[in-house]
Coordinates of C-alpha atoms in Angstrom, one line a residue:
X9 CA 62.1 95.8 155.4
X10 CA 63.0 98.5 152.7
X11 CA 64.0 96.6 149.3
X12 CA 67.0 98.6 147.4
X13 CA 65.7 99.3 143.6
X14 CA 68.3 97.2 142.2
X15 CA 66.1 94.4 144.1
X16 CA 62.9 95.2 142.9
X17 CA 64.2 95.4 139.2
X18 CA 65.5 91.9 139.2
X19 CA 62.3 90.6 141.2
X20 CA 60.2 92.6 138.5
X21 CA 62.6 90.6 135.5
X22 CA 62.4 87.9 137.0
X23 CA 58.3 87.8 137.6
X24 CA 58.7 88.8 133.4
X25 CA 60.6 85.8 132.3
X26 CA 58.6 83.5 135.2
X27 CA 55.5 84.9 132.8
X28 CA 57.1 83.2 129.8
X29 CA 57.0 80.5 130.6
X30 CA 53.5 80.3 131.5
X31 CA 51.3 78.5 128.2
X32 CA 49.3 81.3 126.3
X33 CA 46.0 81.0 126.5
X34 CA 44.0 79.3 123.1
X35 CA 41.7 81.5 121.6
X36 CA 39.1 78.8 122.4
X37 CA 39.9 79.0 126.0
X38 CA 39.8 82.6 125.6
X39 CA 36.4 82.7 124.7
X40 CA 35.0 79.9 127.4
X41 CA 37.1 81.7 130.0
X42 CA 34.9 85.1 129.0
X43 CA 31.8 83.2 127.6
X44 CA 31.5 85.9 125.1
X45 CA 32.4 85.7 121.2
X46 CA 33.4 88.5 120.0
X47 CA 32.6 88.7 116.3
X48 CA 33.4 91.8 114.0
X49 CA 31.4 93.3 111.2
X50 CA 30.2 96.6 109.5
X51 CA 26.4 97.9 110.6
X52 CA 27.2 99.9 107.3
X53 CA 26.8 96.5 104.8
X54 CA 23.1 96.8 105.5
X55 CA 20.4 94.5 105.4
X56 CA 20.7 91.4 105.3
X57 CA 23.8 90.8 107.2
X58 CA 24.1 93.3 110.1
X59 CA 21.7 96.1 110.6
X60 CA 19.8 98.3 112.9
X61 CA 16.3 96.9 113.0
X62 CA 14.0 100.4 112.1
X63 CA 11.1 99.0 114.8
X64 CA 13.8 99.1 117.7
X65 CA 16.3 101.7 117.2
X66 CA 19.7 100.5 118.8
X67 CA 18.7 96.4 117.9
X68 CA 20.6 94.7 114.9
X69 CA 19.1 92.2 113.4
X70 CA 20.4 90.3 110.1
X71 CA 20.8 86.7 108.9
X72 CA 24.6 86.9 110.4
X73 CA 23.1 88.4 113.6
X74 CA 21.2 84.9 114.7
X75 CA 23.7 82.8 112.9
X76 CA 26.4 84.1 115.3
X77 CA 24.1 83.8 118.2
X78 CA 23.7 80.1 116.5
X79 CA 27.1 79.5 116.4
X80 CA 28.3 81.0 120.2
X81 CA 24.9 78.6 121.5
X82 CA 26.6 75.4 119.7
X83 CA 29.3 76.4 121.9
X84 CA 28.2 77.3 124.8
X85 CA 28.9 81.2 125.0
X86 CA 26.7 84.1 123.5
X87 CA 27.7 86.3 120.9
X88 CA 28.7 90.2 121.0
X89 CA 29.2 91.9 118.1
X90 CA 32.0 94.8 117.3
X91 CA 31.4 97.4 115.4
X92 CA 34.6 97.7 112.4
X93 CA 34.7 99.2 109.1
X94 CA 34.5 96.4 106.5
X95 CA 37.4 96.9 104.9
X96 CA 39.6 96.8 107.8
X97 CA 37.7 93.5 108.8
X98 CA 41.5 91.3 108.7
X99 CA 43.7 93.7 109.9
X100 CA 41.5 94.3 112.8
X101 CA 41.0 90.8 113.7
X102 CA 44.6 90.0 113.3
X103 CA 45.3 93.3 116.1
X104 CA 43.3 91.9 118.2
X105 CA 39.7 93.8 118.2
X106 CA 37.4 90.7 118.0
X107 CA 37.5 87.0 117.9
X108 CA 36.6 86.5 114.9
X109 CA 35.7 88.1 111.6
X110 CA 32.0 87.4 109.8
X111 CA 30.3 89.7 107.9
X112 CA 30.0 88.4 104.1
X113 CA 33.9 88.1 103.8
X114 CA 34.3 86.5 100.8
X115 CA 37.2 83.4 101.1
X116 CA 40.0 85.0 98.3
X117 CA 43.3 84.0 97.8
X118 CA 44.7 87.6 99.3
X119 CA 42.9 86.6 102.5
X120 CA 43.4 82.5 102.7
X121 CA 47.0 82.8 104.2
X122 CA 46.6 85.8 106.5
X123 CA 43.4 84.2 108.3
X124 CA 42.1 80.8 109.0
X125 CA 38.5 80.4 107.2
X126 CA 35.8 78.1 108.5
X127 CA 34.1 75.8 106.6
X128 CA 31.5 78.4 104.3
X129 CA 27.8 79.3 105.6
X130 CA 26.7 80.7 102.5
X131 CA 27.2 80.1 98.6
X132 CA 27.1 83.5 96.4
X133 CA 27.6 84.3 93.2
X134 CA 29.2 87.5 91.7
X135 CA 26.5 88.9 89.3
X136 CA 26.8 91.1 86.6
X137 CA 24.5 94.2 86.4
X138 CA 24.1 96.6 83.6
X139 CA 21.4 99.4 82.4
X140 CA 18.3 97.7 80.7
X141 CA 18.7 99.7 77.8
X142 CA 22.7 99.4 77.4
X143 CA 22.3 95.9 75.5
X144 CA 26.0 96.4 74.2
X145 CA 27.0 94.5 78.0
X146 CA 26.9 90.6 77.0
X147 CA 29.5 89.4 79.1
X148 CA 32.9 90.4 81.4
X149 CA 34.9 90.2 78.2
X150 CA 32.2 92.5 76.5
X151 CA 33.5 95.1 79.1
X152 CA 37.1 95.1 78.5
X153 CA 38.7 98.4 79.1
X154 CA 35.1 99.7 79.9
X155 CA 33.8 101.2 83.5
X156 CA 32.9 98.3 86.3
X157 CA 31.8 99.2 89.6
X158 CA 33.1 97.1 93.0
X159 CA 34.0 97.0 96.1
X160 CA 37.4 97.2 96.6
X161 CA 39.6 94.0 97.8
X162 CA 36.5 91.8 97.5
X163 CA 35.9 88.6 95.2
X164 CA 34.3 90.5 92.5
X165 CA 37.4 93.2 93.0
X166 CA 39.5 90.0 91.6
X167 CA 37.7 89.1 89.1
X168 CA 37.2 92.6 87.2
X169 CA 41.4 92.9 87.6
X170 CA 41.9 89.8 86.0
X171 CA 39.2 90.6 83.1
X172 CA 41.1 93.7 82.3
X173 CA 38.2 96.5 82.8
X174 CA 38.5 99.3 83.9
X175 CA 37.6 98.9 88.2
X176 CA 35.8 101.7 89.8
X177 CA 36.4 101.3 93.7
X178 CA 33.5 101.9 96.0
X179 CA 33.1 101.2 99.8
X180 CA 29.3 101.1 99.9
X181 CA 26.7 99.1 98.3
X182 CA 24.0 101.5 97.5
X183 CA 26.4 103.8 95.7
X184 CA 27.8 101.7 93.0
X185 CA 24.3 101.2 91.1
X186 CA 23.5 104.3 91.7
X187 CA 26.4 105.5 89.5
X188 CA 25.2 102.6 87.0
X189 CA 21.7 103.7 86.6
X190 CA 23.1 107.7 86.5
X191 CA 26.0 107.0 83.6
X192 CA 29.4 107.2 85.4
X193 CA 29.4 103.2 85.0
X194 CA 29.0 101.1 82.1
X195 CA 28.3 97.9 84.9
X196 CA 28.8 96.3 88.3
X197 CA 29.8 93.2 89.7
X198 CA 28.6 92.3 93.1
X199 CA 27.7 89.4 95.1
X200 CA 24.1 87.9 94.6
X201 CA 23.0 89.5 97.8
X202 CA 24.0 92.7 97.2
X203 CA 22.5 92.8 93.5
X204 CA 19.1 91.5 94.3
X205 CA 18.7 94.0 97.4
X206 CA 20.5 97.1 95.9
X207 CA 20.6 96.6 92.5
X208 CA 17.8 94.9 90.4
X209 CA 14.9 96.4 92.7
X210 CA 15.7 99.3 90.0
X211 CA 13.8 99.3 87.2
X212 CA 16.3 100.7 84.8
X213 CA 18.9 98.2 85.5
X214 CA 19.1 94.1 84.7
X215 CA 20.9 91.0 85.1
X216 CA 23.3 90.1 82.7
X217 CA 24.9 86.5 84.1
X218 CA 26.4 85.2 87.2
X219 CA 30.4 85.7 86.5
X220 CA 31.5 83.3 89.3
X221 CA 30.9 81.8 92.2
X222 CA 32.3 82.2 96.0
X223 CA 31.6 81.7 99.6
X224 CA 31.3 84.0 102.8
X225 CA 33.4 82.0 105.7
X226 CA 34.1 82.9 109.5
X227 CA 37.7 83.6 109.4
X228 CA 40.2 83.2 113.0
X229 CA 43.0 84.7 113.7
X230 CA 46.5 82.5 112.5
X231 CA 47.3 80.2 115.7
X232 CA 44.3 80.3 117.3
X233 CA 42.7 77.0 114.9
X234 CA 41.3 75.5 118.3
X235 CA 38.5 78.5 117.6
X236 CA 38.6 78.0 114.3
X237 CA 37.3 74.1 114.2
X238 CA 35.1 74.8 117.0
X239 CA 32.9 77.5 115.0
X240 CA 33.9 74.6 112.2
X241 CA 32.1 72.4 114.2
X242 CA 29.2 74.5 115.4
X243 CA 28.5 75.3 111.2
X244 CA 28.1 71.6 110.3
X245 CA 25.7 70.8 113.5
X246 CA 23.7 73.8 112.5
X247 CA 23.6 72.9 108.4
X248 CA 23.2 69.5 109.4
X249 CA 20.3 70.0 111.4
X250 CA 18.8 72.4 108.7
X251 CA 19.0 75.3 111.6
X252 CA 21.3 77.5 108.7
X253 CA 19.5 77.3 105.6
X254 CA 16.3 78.1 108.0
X255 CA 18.3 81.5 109.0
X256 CA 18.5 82.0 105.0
X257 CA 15.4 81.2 104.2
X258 CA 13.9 83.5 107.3
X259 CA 15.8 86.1 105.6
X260 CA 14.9 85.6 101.6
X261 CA 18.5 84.3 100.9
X262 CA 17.8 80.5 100.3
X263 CA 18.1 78.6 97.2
X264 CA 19.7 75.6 96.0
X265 CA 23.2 76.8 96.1
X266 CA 23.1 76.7 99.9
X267 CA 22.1 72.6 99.7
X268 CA 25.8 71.7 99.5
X269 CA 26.5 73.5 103.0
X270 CA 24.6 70.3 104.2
X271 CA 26.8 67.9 102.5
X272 CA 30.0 70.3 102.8
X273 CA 33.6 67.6 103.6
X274 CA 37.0 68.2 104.9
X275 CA 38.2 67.8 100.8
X276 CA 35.8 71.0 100.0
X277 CA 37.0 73.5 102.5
X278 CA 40.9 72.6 101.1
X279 CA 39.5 73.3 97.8
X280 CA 38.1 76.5 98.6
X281 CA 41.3 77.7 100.8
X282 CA 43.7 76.5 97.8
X283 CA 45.4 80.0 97.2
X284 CA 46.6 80.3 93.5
X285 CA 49.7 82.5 94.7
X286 CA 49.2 86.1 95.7
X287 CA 51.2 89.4 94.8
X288 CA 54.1 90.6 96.2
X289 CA 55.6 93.9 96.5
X290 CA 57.0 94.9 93.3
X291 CA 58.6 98.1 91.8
X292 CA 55.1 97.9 89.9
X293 CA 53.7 98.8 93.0
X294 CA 56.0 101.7 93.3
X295 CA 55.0 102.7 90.3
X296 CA 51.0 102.5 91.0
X297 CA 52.2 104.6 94.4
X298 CA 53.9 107.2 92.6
X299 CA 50.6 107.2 90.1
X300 CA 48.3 108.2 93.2
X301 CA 50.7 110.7 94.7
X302 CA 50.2 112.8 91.4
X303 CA 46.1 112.1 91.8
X304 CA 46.8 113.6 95.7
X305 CA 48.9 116.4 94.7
X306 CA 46.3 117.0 91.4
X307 CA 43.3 117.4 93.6
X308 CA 44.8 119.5 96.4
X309 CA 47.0 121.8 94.4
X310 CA 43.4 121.9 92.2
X311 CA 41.3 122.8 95.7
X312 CA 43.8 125.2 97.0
X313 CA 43.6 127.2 94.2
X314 CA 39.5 127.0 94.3
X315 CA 40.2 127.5 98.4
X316 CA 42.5 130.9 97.6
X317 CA 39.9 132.7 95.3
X318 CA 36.9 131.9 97.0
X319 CA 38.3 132.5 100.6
X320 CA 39.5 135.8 99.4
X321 CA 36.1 137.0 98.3
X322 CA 34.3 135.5 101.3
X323 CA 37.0 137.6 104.1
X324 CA 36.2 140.4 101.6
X325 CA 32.1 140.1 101.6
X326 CA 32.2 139.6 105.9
X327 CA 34.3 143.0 106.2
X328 CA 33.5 145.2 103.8
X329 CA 30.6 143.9 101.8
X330 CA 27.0 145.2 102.2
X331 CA 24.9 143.2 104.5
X332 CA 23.4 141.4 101.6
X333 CA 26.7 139.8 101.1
X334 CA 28.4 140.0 104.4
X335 CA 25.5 137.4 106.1
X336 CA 25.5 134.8 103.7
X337 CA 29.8 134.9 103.4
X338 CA 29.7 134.8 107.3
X339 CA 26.6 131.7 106.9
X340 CA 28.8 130.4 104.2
X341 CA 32.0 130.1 106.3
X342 CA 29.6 128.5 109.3
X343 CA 27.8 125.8 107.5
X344 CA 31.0 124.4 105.9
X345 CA 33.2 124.6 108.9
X346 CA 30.7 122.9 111.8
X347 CA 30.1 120.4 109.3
X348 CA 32.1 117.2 108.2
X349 CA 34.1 117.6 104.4
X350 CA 33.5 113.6 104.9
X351 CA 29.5 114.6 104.5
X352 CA 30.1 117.5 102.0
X353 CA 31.8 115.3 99.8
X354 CA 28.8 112.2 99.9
X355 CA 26.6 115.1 99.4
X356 CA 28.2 116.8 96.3
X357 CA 29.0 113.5 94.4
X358 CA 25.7 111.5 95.3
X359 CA 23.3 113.8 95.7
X360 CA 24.1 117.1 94.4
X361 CA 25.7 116.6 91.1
X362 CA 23.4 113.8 89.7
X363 CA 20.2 116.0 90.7
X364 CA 22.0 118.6 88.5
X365 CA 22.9 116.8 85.4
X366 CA 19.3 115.3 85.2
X367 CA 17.9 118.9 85.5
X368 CA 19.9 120.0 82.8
X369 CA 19.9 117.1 81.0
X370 CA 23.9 116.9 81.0
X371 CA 25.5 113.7 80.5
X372 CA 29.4 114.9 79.0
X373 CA 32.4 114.0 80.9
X374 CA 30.3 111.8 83.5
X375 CA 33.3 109.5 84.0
X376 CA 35.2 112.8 85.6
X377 CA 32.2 113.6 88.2
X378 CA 34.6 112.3 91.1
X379 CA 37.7 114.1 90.5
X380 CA 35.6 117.1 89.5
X381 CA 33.7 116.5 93.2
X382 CA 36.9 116.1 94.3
X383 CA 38.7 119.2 93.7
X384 CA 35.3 121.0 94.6
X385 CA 33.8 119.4 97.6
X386 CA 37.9 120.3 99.5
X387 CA 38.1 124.0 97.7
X388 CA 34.7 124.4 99.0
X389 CA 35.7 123.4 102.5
X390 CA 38.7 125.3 102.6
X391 CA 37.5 128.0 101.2
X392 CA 35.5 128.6 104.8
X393 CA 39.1 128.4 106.5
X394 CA 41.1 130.7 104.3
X395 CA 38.4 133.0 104.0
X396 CA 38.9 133.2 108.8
X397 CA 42.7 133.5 107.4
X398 CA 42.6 136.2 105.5
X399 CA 40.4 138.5 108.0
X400 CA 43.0 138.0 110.6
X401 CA 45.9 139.3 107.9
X402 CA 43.4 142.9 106.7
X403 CA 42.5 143.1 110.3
X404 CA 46.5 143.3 111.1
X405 CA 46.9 146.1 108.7
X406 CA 46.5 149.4 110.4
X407 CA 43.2 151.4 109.5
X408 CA 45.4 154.5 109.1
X409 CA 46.7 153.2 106.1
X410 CA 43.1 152.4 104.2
X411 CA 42.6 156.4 105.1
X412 CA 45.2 157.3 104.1
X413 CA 45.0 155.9 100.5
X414 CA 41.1 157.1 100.8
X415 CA 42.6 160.5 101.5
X416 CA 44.8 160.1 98.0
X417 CA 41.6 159.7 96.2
X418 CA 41.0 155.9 96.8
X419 CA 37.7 154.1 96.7
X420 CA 37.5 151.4 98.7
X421 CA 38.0 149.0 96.4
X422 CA 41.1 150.2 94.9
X423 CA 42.5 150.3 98.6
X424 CA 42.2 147.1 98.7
X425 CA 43.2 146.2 95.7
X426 CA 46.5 147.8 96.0
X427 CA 47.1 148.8 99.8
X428 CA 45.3 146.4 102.2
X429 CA 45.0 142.9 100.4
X430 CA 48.8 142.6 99.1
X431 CA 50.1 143.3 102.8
X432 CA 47.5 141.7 103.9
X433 CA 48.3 138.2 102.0
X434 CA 52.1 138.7 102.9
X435 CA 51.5 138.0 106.8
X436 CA 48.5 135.2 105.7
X437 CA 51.0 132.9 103.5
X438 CA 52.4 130.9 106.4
X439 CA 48.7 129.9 107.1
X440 CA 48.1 128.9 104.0
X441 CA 50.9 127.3 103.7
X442 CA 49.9 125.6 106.7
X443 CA 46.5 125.0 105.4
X444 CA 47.9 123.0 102.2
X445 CA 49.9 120.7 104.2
X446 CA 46.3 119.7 105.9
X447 CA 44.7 119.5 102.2
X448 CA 47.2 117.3 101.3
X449 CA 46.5 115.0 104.6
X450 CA 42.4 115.4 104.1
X451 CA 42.0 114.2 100.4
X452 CA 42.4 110.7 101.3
X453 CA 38.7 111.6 102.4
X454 CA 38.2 111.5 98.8
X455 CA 38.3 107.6 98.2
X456 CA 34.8 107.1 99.5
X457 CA 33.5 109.0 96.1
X458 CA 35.9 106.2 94.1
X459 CA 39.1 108.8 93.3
X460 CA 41.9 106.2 94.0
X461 CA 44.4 108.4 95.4
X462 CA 47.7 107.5 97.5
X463 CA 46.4 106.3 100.8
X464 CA 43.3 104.5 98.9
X465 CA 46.3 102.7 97.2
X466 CA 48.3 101.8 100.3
X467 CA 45.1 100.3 101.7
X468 CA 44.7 98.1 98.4
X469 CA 48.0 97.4 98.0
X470 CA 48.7 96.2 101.5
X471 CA 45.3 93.5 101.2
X472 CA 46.8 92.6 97.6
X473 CA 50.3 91.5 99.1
X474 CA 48.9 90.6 103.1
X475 CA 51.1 93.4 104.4
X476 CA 50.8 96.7 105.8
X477 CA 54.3 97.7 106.9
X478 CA 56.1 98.2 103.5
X479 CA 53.1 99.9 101.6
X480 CA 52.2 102.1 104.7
X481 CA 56.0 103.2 105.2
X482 CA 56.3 104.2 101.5
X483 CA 52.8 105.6 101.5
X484 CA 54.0 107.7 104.4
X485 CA 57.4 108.8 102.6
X486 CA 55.4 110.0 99.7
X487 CA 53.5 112.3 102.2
X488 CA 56.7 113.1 103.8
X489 CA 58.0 113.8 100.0
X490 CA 55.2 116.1 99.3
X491 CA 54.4 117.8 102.7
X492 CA 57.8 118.6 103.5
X493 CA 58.7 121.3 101.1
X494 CA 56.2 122.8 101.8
X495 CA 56.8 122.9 105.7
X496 CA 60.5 124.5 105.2
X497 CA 58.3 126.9 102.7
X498 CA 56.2 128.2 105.6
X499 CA 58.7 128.4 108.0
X500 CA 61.0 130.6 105.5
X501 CA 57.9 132.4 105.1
X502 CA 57.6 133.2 108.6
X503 CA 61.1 133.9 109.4
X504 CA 61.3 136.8 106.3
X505 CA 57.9 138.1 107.0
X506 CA 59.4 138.5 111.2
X507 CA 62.7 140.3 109.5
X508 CA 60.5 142.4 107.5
X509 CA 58.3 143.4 110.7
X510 CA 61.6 144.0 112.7
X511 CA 62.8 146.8 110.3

């Protein structure tokens, strides 16, 4: 029998609201239904939590890697791991992405009431590291209003705010002390871990003290504490047994801060989850937006300028440039378009401009190197883009007219100069226009070389106050603020330069 579709829409609402009423499932029942935990980490934190092994290409291996296949065999499931950038650990367990979160995240107030922590399976302590020779660095208070090194939104992130230095925000480990040991920092403050595999294996660099103490927890998504207390569960069997500080101590992490994991009670874990208040959004924040926005517009105002010039000269070189110059413009414009500005950048400010410095021996105004690789690594990306720009514009100009002004007694140059290029430049300015309006978008790229600009400040912001609607919605009107001008620019642009052609 044929069903009318007023029928089938109120069988369909009524299968929706029969649905309802059905009990959600737990996230313990969620994972013995599958018999798969699902934990999220970052390959990229490196050895010893979660990393490829080099024997078997395509293995990870890691103390976290056999403590989560520990903890899924206490109950009764195995372990799969998801891949997820470390800094987006939270927000990505709280979407959804994994079951649960574990991969040296630290237990801080800014993360105690967005997640539910387990009881900890490790005890670190935030150490201080400076240059051997620098013995000026005593203490966190030595370094007030000085140059630390961190990673952003972590423990030691805390710490240096509170201590009033001056926090340099990185997202690797590796990177930070080797800023230290090349002079952009005066010190860094990472976790135990991190300091003894990264850090002090340099020779130029030393301990200074252990600033604090903190603990790396499995954290569970908020309603889903049936999951939480069973991984809960599964740490005390496995410190009770010894099984977890023999995981450590396979991996060169053991020592006698780990003995209370043993001996860990109920009155413990509410002592490490007390939260001491967190911050909420304030026209402070506003005010720390409004301070990167001028950093985003700085650098890509600074680049498009660099971008202009040297595009020019490249589109120049490729058409009318001896072959000496027209090759390498035309290699030029390859290399830095079929490869990443993500890489360029990493290149420029880690590799590049420290090999340079020590060459020339060059240590002045080493505290600018990542605005300065900032502005340079985008200008020399975009140059590659404007220069492909640019061609299309002299290749729109008739070739009559660069006779004609040969004919007058021109060189070529002076053609250019005053015939092709300015005409030329008229019909390219709604692609550049275009082309800024993408700058702007691309140089949140530079946070990973520690510029904090506006989206870097979003992203801290919205882990300071556990939210990520407000600080994303105002980071986005900023753009909006910024990007829009520019957009009714190009498109008056385009509408005189179609009146002008229409003549």
């Amino acid at each position: 029998m044929r069903r009318s579709p007023a029928f089938l829409g109120l069988a369909l609402i009524a299968a929706l609201l029969a649905s309802c009423d059905e009990p959600s499932e737990s996230g313990l029942e969620r994972v013995r239904r599958t018999g798969v935990l699902r934990w999220g980490g970052d390959v990229q934190g490196g050895e010893p939590y979660v990393f490829e092994d080099p024997a078997r290409p395509g293995t990870l291996i890691g103390f976290e890697v056999e403590l989560a296949d520990a903890i899924a065999r206490e109950m009764g499931v195995r372990a799969q791991f998801v891949q997820n950038d470390w800094s987006n650990l939270v927000p990505s367990l709280e979407r959804g992405s994994f079951d649960v979160a574990m991969n040296g995240l630290e237990v801080t107030p800014s993360r105690a009431d967005s997640v539910l922590f387990t009881r900890p399976y490790f005890v670190f302590a935030a150490q201080l590291v400076a240059r051997a020779e620098d013995t000026s660095v005593t203490d966190l208070e030595s370094l007030r209003g000085r140059r630390v090194g961190t990673l952003a939104s972590s423990f030691s992130w805390d710490m240096l705010n509170a201590a009033g230095v001056e926090v340099v925000a990185y997202e690797g480990v590796e990177e930070p002390y080797a800023d230290l040991e090349g002079g952009r920092l005066d010190a860094v403050l990472l976790d135990d871990i991190i300091a003894s595999r990264y850090g002090l294996v340099r020779p130029s660099l030393r301990l200074v003290e252990d600033s604090g103490e903190g603990f790396y927890a499995v954290a569970a998504r908020q309603g889903e504490g049936d999951l939480r207390d069973a991984i809960d569960q599964a740490i005390a069997r496995l410190a009770a047994s010894g099984e977890l500080r023999r995981i450590l101590s396979r991996w060169e992490i053991d020592h006698e801060r780990q003995g209370r994991l043993a001996t860990w009670t109920e009155d413990d874990t509410r002592a490490m989850l007390r939260v001491h208040g967190h911050a909420h959004f304030s026209l402070h924040h506003v005010w720390l937006f409004l301070q990167g926005a001028i950093v985003t517009l700085l650098v890509s105002a600074s680049a498009m300028v660099l971008a202009i010039g040297l595009g020019l000269l490249l589109a120049l070189a490729r058409m009318y440039g001896p072959r000496g110059l027209a090759v390498p413009a035309t290699f030029y414009v390859e290399l830095f378009r079929g490869t990443p500005v993500l890489l360029q950048l990493y290149l420029l400010y880690f590799g590049i401009m420290p090999s340079v410095r020590h060459a020339l021996g060059w240590h002045a105004g080493i505290e600018s190197d990542a605005l300065v690789a900032a502005v340079v690594g985008l200008g020399l990306n975009y140059a590659a883009y404007e220069a492909e720009i640019y061609r299309a514009g002299i290749q729109a100009i008739p070739p009559g007219q660069m006779e004609a002004a040969k004919v007058l007694g021109m060189g070529t140059m002076l053609a250019l100069r005053r015939v092709v290029v300015p005409q030329a430049f008229r019909i390219a300015l709604p692609g550049v226009t275009n082309d800024f309006i993408a700058l702007l978008k691309d140089s949140s790229l530079v946070s990973v070389i520690t510029v904090v600009e506006l989206t870097k400040r979003m992203t801290i912001t919205a882990i300071d106050v556990r939210s990520w609607l407000l600080p994303g919605l105002l980071c986005a009107a900023f753009y909006m603020a910024m990007s829009y001008p520019l957009s009714r620019l190009s498109q008056h642009l385009e509408q005189k330069l179609a009146r002008q052609e229409s003549r």
